[in-house]
Amino acid sequence: KKNQDPNLYGGYTGEQDAYFCIVSFLNGKKTKLKLIGIPVRIAALEKTKANAIQDYLQEQGYNQAQIIKDHILKYQHVLYHEGDKVSDFYLVGSGEVINARQLMIPMKTNNLLSRVLKASSQGSIADVDLQNLYSELCEKMKMYVPYQEMAFSLEKLEEAFMNLPFLEKVETFKNMLVVMQANSGRVEKGSWKLEGEYQGEKIELAGSRLSKVLKPENIEFVYSSITGMFTKSERL
């Protein structure tokens, strides 16, 4: 079916990955490791054509490729180690991850947040409570390694946040929650209502998409039982 009309052969509209693998290959005189996506069409072809995956890797320029870890599924939970910092991710692409860290907030904060998100107007909700809630969520976001810069930018925009109309404050809280929750939700760059300056510097908020090429040697794979009671992890 390669290079054939997908209308005739039921092909795929894009190179969707069936799964990922970690490959060692020769780059000059050095052996390197890389996380690589195996397209659905190649994984399917492997069932009827021996060495289809090896041929694909060779075509992609991976010389003397050897698969070190095979069949890594989409949404595989990983811990990514960068020096003394550890990030919690789900794999969604060979160059993209999403946050896997659960957001934990105190009951009192959760109750206020629930009240704010359901409100159609500020009513009896005090400005100081909104300010404290914003500050607390900024502090929470600093605990997420990939979003620390975003947290610092939000912190600098606290005055601008307090000047927003109430419903735009609510939208800001919703965006902050999407960023920190463990799911595939995204905040696009243009969806923030916040803008302003801090000490003469214009502050712009980025989107939440995490385009990141993971170094295999820094990946710790996490496996949990269906009940979540048992967990094991492994590195290469």
PDB file of C-alpha atoms in Angstrom:
ATOM      1  CA  LYS A   1       0.000   0.000   0.000  1.00  0.00           C
ATOM      2  CA  LYS A   2       3.028   2.257   0.196  1.00  0.00           C
ATOM      3  CA  ASN A   3       2.734   5.247  -2.176  1.00  0.00           C
ATOM      4  CA  GLN A   4      -0.732   4.052  -3.262  1.00  0.00           C
ATOM      5  CA  ASP A   5      -3.970   6.063  -3.364  1.00  0.00           C
ATOM      6  CA  PRO A   6      -5.498   5.937   0.157  1.00  0.00           C
ATOM      7  CA  ASN A   7      -8.974   6.201  -1.385  1.00  0.00           C
ATOM      8  CA  LEU A   8      -8.345   2.808  -3.003  1.00  0.00           C
ATOM      9  CA  TYR A   9      -6.402   1.172  -0.220  1.00  0.00           C
ATOM     10  CA  GLY A  10      -7.868   2.737   2.915  1.00  0.00           C
ATOM     11  CA  GLY A  11      -4.607   4.377   3.926  1.00  0.00           C
ATOM     12  CA  TYR A  12      -3.993   6.895   6.687  1.00  0.00           C
ATOM     13  CA  THR A  13      -4.316  10.658   6.414  1.00  0.00           C
ATOM     14  CA  GLY A  14      -1.110  11.207   8.356  1.00  0.00           C
ATOM     15  CA  GLU A  15       1.831   9.373   9.823  1.00  0.00           C
ATOM     16  CA  GLN A  16       0.115   8.353  13.038  1.00  0.00           C
ATOM     17  CA  ASP A  17       2.326   6.379  15.376  1.00  0.00           C
ATOM     18  CA  ALA A  18       1.221   2.895  16.410  1.00  0.00           C
ATOM     19  CA  TYR A  19       3.751   2.924  19.239  1.00  0.00           C
ATOM     20  CA  PHE A  20       7.267   4.083  20.061  1.00  0.00           C
ATOM     21  CA  CYS A  21      10.582   2.340  20.481  1.00  0.00           C
ATOM     22  CA  ILE A  22      14.049   3.261  21.636  1.00  0.00           C
ATOM     23  CA  VAL A  23      16.664   2.630  18.997  1.00  0.00           C
ATOM     24  CA  SER A  24      20.445   2.606  19.125  1.00  0.00           C
ATOM     25  CA  PHE A  25      22.109   3.609  15.870  1.00  0.00           C
ATOM     26  CA  LEU A  26      25.472   4.649  14.494  1.00  0.00           C
ATOM     27  CA  ASN A  27      25.943   8.381  14.057  1.00  0.00           C
ATOM     28  CA  GLY A  28      29.407   8.850  12.577  1.00  0.00           C
ATOM     29  CA  LYS A  29      31.640   6.856  14.883  1.00  0.00           C
ATOM     30  CA  LYS A  30      29.352   7.190  17.884  1.00  0.00           C
ATOM     31  CA  THR A  31      26.395   5.082  18.952  1.00  0.00           C
ATOM     32  CA  LYS A  32      23.347   7.116  19.920  1.00  0.00           C
ATOM     33  CA  LEU A  33      19.958   6.379  21.441  1.00  0.00           C
ATOM     34  CA  LYS A  34      16.688   7.910  20.270  1.00  0.00           C
ATOM     35  CA  LEU A  35      12.974   7.602  20.998  1.00  0.00           C
ATOM     36  CA  ILE A  36      11.276   6.984  17.649  1.00  0.00           C
ATOM     37  CA  GLY A  37       7.656   6.641  16.599  1.00  0.00           C
ATOM     38  CA  ILE A  38       6.715   3.637  14.458  1.00  0.00           C
ATOM     39  CA  PRO A  39       3.925   4.652  12.036  1.00  0.00           C
ATOM     40  CA  VAL A  40       0.724   2.616  11.959  1.00  0.00           C
ATOM     41  CA  ARG A  41       1.321   1.607   8.333  1.00  0.00           C
ATOM     42  CA  ILE A  42       4.792   0.245   9.139  1.00  0.00           C
ATOM     43  CA  ALA A  43       3.563  -1.662  12.201  1.00  0.00           C
ATOM     44  CA  ALA A  44       0.822  -3.203  10.039  1.00  0.00           C
ATOM     45  CA  LEU A  45       3.280  -4.025   7.266  1.00  0.00           C
ATOM     46  CA  GLU A  46       5.547  -5.829   9.744  1.00  0.00           C
ATOM     47  CA  LYS A  47       2.840  -8.496  10.144  1.00  0.00           C
ATOM     48  CA  THR A  48       3.140  -9.557   6.511  1.00  0.00           C
ATOM     49  CA  LYS A  49       6.628  -8.424   5.562  1.00  0.00           C
ATOM     50  CA  ALA A  50       9.635  -9.491   7.578  1.00  0.00           C
ATOM     51  CA  ASN A  51      12.018  -6.699   8.630  1.00  0.00           C
ATOM     52  CA  ALA A  52       9.575  -3.929   7.618  1.00  0.00           C
ATOM     53  CA  ILE A  53      10.489  -1.946  10.726  1.00  0.00           C
ATOM     54  CA  GLN A  54      14.228  -2.401  10.208  1.00  0.00           C
ATOM     55  CA  ASP A  55      13.808  -1.289   6.591  1.00  0.00           C
ATOM     56  CA  TYR A  56      11.872   1.768   7.755  1.00  0.00           C
ATOM     57  CA  LEU A  57      14.579   2.714  10.253  1.00  0.00           C
ATOM     58  CA  GLN A  58      17.227   2.343   7.552  1.00  0.00           C
ATOM     59  CA  GLU A  59      15.188   4.561   5.197  1.00  0.00           C
ATOM     60  CA  GLN A  60      14.976   7.180   7.942  1.00  0.00           C
ATOM     61  CA  GLY A  61      18.770   7.293   8.151  1.00  0.00           C
ATOM     62  CA  TYR A  62      19.324   5.234  11.300  1.00  0.00           C
ATOM     63  CA  ASN A  63      22.394   3.212  10.373  1.00  0.00           C
ATOM     64  CA  GLN A  64      22.933  -0.171  12.023  1.00  0.00           C
ATOM     65  CA  ALA A  65      19.767   0.386  14.047  1.00  0.00           C
ATOM     66  CA  GLN A  66      18.968  -1.928  16.929  1.00  0.00           C
ATOM     67  CA  ILE A  67      15.725  -1.749  18.886  1.00  0.00           C
ATOM     68  CA  ILE A  68      16.605  -1.491  22.576  1.00  0.00           C
ATOM     69  CA  LYS A  69      13.053  -1.133  23.920  1.00  0.00           C
ATOM     70  CA  ASP A  70      10.031  -2.002  21.812  1.00  0.00           C
ATOM     71  CA  HIS A  71       6.269  -1.339  21.834  1.00  0.00           C
ATOM     72  CA  ILE A  72       6.183   1.713  24.095  1.00  0.00           C
ATOM     73  CA  LEU A  73       2.530   2.714  23.936  1.00  0.00           C
ATOM     74  CA  LYS A  74       1.025   6.170  23.573  1.00  0.00           C
ATOM     75  CA  TYR A  75       0.265   7.692  26.993  1.00  0.00           C
ATOM     76  CA  GLN A  76       3.036   5.657  28.611  1.00  0.00           C
ATOM     77  CA  HIS A  77       3.740   7.230  32.002  1.00  0.00           C
ATOM     78  CA  VAL A  78       7.353   8.351  32.406  1.00  0.00           C
ATOM     79  CA  LEU A  79       9.481  10.300  34.834  1.00  0.00           C
ATOM     80  CA  TYR A  80      12.026  12.459  33.047  1.00  0.00           C
ATOM     81  CA  HIS A  81      15.235  13.260  34.908  1.00  0.00           C
ATOM     82  CA  GLU A  82      17.155  16.461  34.154  1.00  0.00           C
ATOM     83  CA  GLY A  83      19.840  16.939  36.771  1.00  0.00           C
ATOM     84  CA  ASP A  84      18.056  17.233  40.113  1.00  0.00           C
ATOM     85  CA  LYS A  85      14.714  18.021  38.446  1.00  0.00           C
ATOM     86  CA  VAL A  86      12.139  15.334  37.674  1.00  0.00           C
ATOM     87  CA  SER A  87       9.093  15.849  35.437  1.00  0.00           C
ATOM     88  CA  ASP A  88       5.985  13.674  35.297  1.00  0.00           C
ATOM     89  CA  PHE A  89       4.838  13.046  31.699  1.00  0.00           C
ATOM     90  CA  TYR A  90       2.689  10.935  29.408  1.00  0.00           C
ATOM     91  CA  LEU A  91       4.218  10.224  25.998  1.00  0.00           C
ATOM     92  CA  VAL A  92       1.998  11.340  23.115  1.00  0.00           C
ATOM     93  CA  GLY A  93       4.615  11.612  20.371  1.00  0.00           C
ATOM     94  CA  SER A  94       8.311  11.099  19.773  1.00  0.00           C
ATOM     95  CA  GLY A  95       8.681  14.848  20.298  1.00  0.00           C
ATOM     96  CA  GLU A  96       5.673  15.689  22.457  1.00  0.00           C
ATOM     97  CA  VAL A  97       4.531  14.950  26.000  1.00  0.00           C
ATOM     98  CA  ILE A  98       1.677  15.996  28.266  1.00  0.00           C
ATOM     99  CA  ASN A  99       1.674  16.628  31.980  1.00  0.00           C
ATOM    100  CA  ALA A 100       1.041  13.588  34.183  1.00  0.00           C
ATOM    101  CA  ARG A 101       1.379  15.231  37.572  1.00  0.00           C
ATOM    102  CA  GLN A 102      -1.840  15.345  39.599  1.00  0.00           C
ATOM    103  CA  LEU A 103      -2.895  18.716  40.971  1.00  0.00           C
ATOM    104  CA  MET A 104      -3.372  18.597  44.734  1.00  0.00           C
ATOM    105  CA  ILE A 105      -4.869  21.599  46.520  1.00  0.00           C
ATOM    106  CA  PRO A 106      -6.157  22.040  50.098  1.00  0.00           C
ATOM    107  CA  MET A 107      -9.893  21.581  50.735  1.00  0.00           C
ATOM    108  CA  LYS A 108     -10.343  25.246  51.670  1.00  0.00           C
ATOM    109  CA  THR A 109      -8.747  26.362  48.401  1.00  0.00           C
ATOM    110  CA  ASN A 110     -10.765  23.812  46.442  1.00  0.00           C
ATOM    111  CA  ASN A 111     -14.018  25.072  47.956  1.00  0.00           C
ATOM    112  CA  LEU A 112     -13.205  28.677  47.047  1.00  0.00           C
ATOM    113  CA  LEU A 113     -12.135  27.672  43.559  1.00  0.00           C
ATOM    114  CA  SER A 114     -15.374  25.748  43.018  1.00  0.00           C
ATOM    115  CA  ARG A 115     -17.377  28.756  44.164  1.00  0.00           C
ATOM    116  CA  VAL A 116     -15.480  31.107  41.842  1.00  0.00           C
ATOM    117  CA  LEU A 117     -15.786  28.847  38.788  1.00  0.00           C
ATOM    118  CA  LYS A 118     -19.555  28.507  39.237  1.00  0.00           C
ATOM    119  CA  ALA A 119     -20.198  32.230  39.789  1.00  0.00           C
ATOM    120  CA  SER A 120     -21.625  34.448  37.039  1.00  0.00           C
ATOM    121  CA  SER A 121     -20.568  37.585  38.909  1.00  0.00           C
ATOM    122  CA  GLN A 122     -18.198  38.402  41.751  1.00  0.00           C
ATOM    123  CA  GLY A 123     -20.998  39.050  44.230  1.00  0.00           C
ATOM    124  CA  SER A 124     -19.721  38.506  47.756  1.00  0.00           C
ATOM    125  CA  ILE A 125     -16.387  37.008  46.687  1.00  0.00           C
ATOM    126  CA  ALA A 126     -13.733  39.306  48.140  1.00  0.00           C
ATOM    127  CA  ASP A 127     -10.920  40.736  46.010  1.00  0.00           C
ATOM    128  CA  VAL A 128      -8.390  39.530  48.560  1.00  0.00           C
ATOM    129  CA  ASP A 129      -9.683  35.959  48.182  1.00  0.00           C
ATOM    130  CA  LEU A 130      -9.279  36.133  44.396  1.00  0.00           C
ATOM    131  CA  GLN A 131      -5.776  37.542  44.798  1.00  0.00           C
ATOM    132  CA  ASN A 132      -4.778  34.856  47.305  1.00  0.00           C
ATOM    133  CA  LEU A 133      -6.220  32.133  45.073  1.00  0.00           C
ATOM    134  CA  TYR A 134      -4.263  33.446  42.086  1.00  0.00           C
ATOM    135  CA  SER A 135      -1.065  33.611  44.134  1.00  0.00           C
ATOM    136  CA  GLU A 136      -1.558  30.078  45.475  1.00  0.00           C
ATOM    137  CA  LEU A 137      -2.097  28.629  41.992  1.00  0.00           C
ATOM    138  CA  CYS A 138       1.057  30.407  40.778  1.00  0.00           C
ATOM    139  CA  GLU A 139       2.993  28.748  43.594  1.00  0.00           C
ATOM    140  CA  LYS A 140       1.509  25.370  42.678  1.00  0.00           C
ATOM    141  CA  MET A 141       2.518  25.837  39.034  1.00  0.00           C
ATOM    142  CA  LYS A 142       6.131  26.474  40.051  1.00  0.00           C
ATOM    143  CA  MET A 143       6.249  22.836  41.170  1.00  0.00           C
ATOM    144  CA  TYR A 144       5.735  21.730  37.544  1.00  0.00           C
ATOM    145  CA  VAL A 145       9.209  21.845  35.989  1.00  0.00           C
ATOM    146  CA  PRO A 146       8.042  22.465  32.375  1.00  0.00           C
ATOM    147  CA  TYR A 147       5.739  25.289  33.464  1.00  0.00           C
ATOM    148  CA  GLN A 148       7.970  27.171  35.883  1.00  0.00           C
ATOM    149  CA  GLU A 149       8.600  30.009  33.424  1.00  0.00           C
ATOM    150  CA  MET A 150       4.861  30.337  32.858  1.00  0.00           C
ATOM    151  CA  ALA A 151       4.330  30.465  36.627  1.00  0.00           C
ATOM    152  CA  PHE A 152       6.880  33.269  37.011  1.00  0.00           C
ATOM    153  CA  SER A 153       5.230  35.205  34.164  1.00  0.00           C
ATOM    154  CA  LEU A 154       1.801  34.808  35.753  1.00  0.00           C
ATOM    155  CA  GLU A 155       3.223  35.966  39.058  1.00  0.00           C
ATOM    156  CA  LYS A 156       4.524  39.139  37.402  1.00  0.00           C
ATOM    157  CA  LEU A 157       1.056  39.769  35.967  1.00  0.00           C
ATOM    158  CA  GLU A 158      -0.758  39.666  39.311  1.00  0.00           C
ATOM    159  CA  GLU A 159      -1.656  43.367  39.175  1.00  0.00           C
ATOM    160  CA  ALA A 160      -2.960  42.976  35.617  1.00  0.00           C
ATOM    161  CA  PHE A 161      -4.996  39.973  36.772  1.00  0.00           C
ATOM    162  CA  MET A 162      -6.620  41.977  39.543  1.00  0.00           C
ATOM    163  CA  ASN A 163      -7.649  44.623  36.993  1.00  0.00           C
ATOM    164  CA  LEU A 164      -9.467  42.082  34.806  1.00  0.00           C
ATOM    165  CA  PRO A 165     -13.283  41.882  34.813  1.00  0.00           C
ATOM    166  CA  PHE A 166     -14.499  39.048  37.036  1.00  0.00           C
ATOM    167  CA  LEU A 167     -15.411  36.633  34.230  1.00  0.00           C
ATOM    168  CA  GLU A 168     -11.978  37.081  32.648  1.00  0.00           C
ATOM    169  CA  LYS A 169     -10.455  36.261  36.032  1.00  0.00           C
ATOM    170  CA  VAL A 170     -12.520  33.063  35.960  1.00  0.00           C
ATOM    171  CA  GLU A 171     -11.187  32.217  32.484  1.00  0.00           C
ATOM    172  CA  THR A 172      -7.645  32.760  33.773  1.00  0.00           C
ATOM    173  CA  PHE A 173      -8.249  30.330  36.636  1.00  0.00           C
ATOM    174  CA  LYS A 174      -9.650  27.775  34.179  1.00  0.00           C
ATOM    175  CA  ASN A 175      -6.553  28.076  31.990  1.00  0.00           C
ATOM    176  CA  MET A 176      -4.261  27.639  34.981  1.00  0.00           C
ATOM    177  CA  LEU A 177      -6.131  24.478  35.954  1.00  0.00           C
ATOM    178  CA  VAL A 178      -5.924  23.040  32.429  1.00  0.00           C
ATOM    179  CA  VAL A 179      -2.155  23.591  32.477  1.00  0.00           C
ATOM    180  CA  MET A 180      -1.714  21.790  35.802  1.00  0.00           C
ATOM    181  CA  GLN A 181      -4.195  18.935  35.500  1.00  0.00           C
ATOM    182  CA  ALA A 182      -2.980  15.533  34.328  1.00  0.00           C
ATOM    183  CA  ASN A 183      -4.738  15.293  30.985  1.00  0.00           C
ATOM    184  CA  SER A 184      -4.343  16.094  27.311  1.00  0.00           C
ATOM    185  CA  GLY A 185      -6.068  19.472  27.527  1.00  0.00           C
ATOM    186  CA  ARG A 186      -4.164  22.420  26.128  1.00  0.00           C
ATOM    187  CA  VAL A 187      -4.150  26.149  26.575  1.00  0.00           C
ATOM    188  CA  GLU A 188      -3.386  27.970  23.352  1.00  0.00           C
ATOM    189  CA  LYS A 189      -1.207  31.063  23.470  1.00  0.00           C
ATOM    190  CA  GLY A 190      -4.016  33.356  22.293  1.00  0.00           C
ATOM    191  CA  SER A 191      -6.530  32.181  24.902  1.00  0.00           C
ATOM    192  CA  TRP A 192      -4.994  34.133  27.796  1.00  0.00           C
ATOM    193  CA  LYS A 193      -6.783  37.379  28.663  1.00  0.00           C
ATOM    194  CA  LEU A 194      -3.777  38.538  30.654  1.00  0.00           C
ATOM    195  CA  GLU A 195      -1.197  40.929  29.303  1.00  0.00           C
ATOM    196  CA  GLY A 196       0.952  43.662  30.742  1.00  0.00           C
ATOM    197  CA  GLU A 197       4.422  44.786  31.732  1.00  0.00           C
ATOM    198  CA  TYR A 198       6.671  44.111  34.676  1.00  0.00           C
ATOM    199  CA  GLN A 199       9.502  46.537  35.421  1.00  0.00           C
ATOM    200  CA  GLY A 200       9.344  47.818  31.834  1.00  0.00           C
ATOM    201  CA  GLU A 201       9.329  44.316  30.327  1.00  0.00           C
ATOM    202  CA  LYS A 202       6.355  43.154  28.266  1.00  0.00           C
ATOM    203  CA  ILE A 203       5.091  39.832  29.594  1.00  0.00           C
ATOM    204  CA  GLU A 204       3.540  37.351  27.158  1.00  0.00           C
ATOM    205  CA  LEU A 205       2.060  34.028  28.201  1.00  0.00           C
ATOM    206  CA  ALA A 206       2.845  30.974  26.107  1.00  0.00           C
ATOM    207  CA  GLY A 207       0.603  28.039  25.299  1.00  0.00           C
ATOM    208  CA  SER A 208       0.808  24.843  27.313  1.00  0.00           C
ATOM    209  CA  ARG A 209       1.837  22.437  24.549  1.00  0.00           C
ATOM    210  CA  LEU A 210       5.009  20.576  25.523  1.00  0.00           C
ATOM    211  CA  SER A 211       7.163  19.916  22.479  1.00  0.00           C
ATOM    212  CA  LYS A 212      10.070  18.031  23.950  1.00  0.00           C
ATOM    213  CA  VAL A 213      12.502  15.461  22.587  1.00  0.00           C
ATOM    214  CA  LEU A 214      13.291  13.113  25.463  1.00  0.00           C
ATOM    215  CA  LYS A 215      16.755  11.640  25.864  1.00  0.00           C
ATOM    216  CA  PRO A 216      16.231   7.884  26.394  1.00  0.00           C
ATOM    217  CA  GLU A 217      18.924   7.663  29.060  1.00  0.00           C
ATOM    218  CA  ASN A 218      16.959  10.178  31.164  1.00  0.00           C
ATOM    219  CA  ILE A 219      13.623   8.343  30.927  1.00  0.00           C
ATOM    220  CA  GLU A 220      12.219   6.270  33.786  1.00  0.00           C
ATOM    221  CA  PHE A 221       9.250   4.167  32.660  1.00  0.00           C
ATOM    222  CA  VAL A 222       6.455   3.837  35.221  1.00  0.00           C
ATOM    223  CA  TYR A 223       4.039   0.899  35.168  1.00  0.00           C
ATOM    224  CA  SER A 224       0.971   0.761  37.415  1.00  0.00           C
ATOM    225  CA  SER A 225      -1.527  -2.023  38.015  1.00  0.00           C
ATOM    226  CA  ILE A 226      -5.145  -1.505  36.937  1.00  0.00           C
ATOM    227  CA  THR A 227      -6.104  -0.784  40.540  1.00  0.00           C
ATOM    228  CA  GLY A 228      -3.195   1.600  40.964  1.00  0.00           C
ATOM    229  CA  MET A 229      -2.126  -0.235  44.106  1.00  0.00           C
ATOM    230  CA  PHE A 230       1.107  -1.546  42.626  1.00  0.00           C
ATOM    231  CA  THR A 231       3.713   0.409  40.706  1.00  0.00           C
ATOM    232  CA  LYS A 232       7.092  -0.466  39.292  1.00  0.00           C
ATOM    233  CA  SER A 233       9.560   1.564  37.282  1.00  0.00           C
ATOM    234  CA  GLU A 234      12.608   0.899  35.145  1.00  0.00           C
ATOM    235  CA  ARG A 235      15.315   2.735  33.249  1.00  0.00           C
ATOM    236  CA  LEU A 236      17.496   1.584  30.386  1.00  0.00           C
TER     237      LEU A 236
END
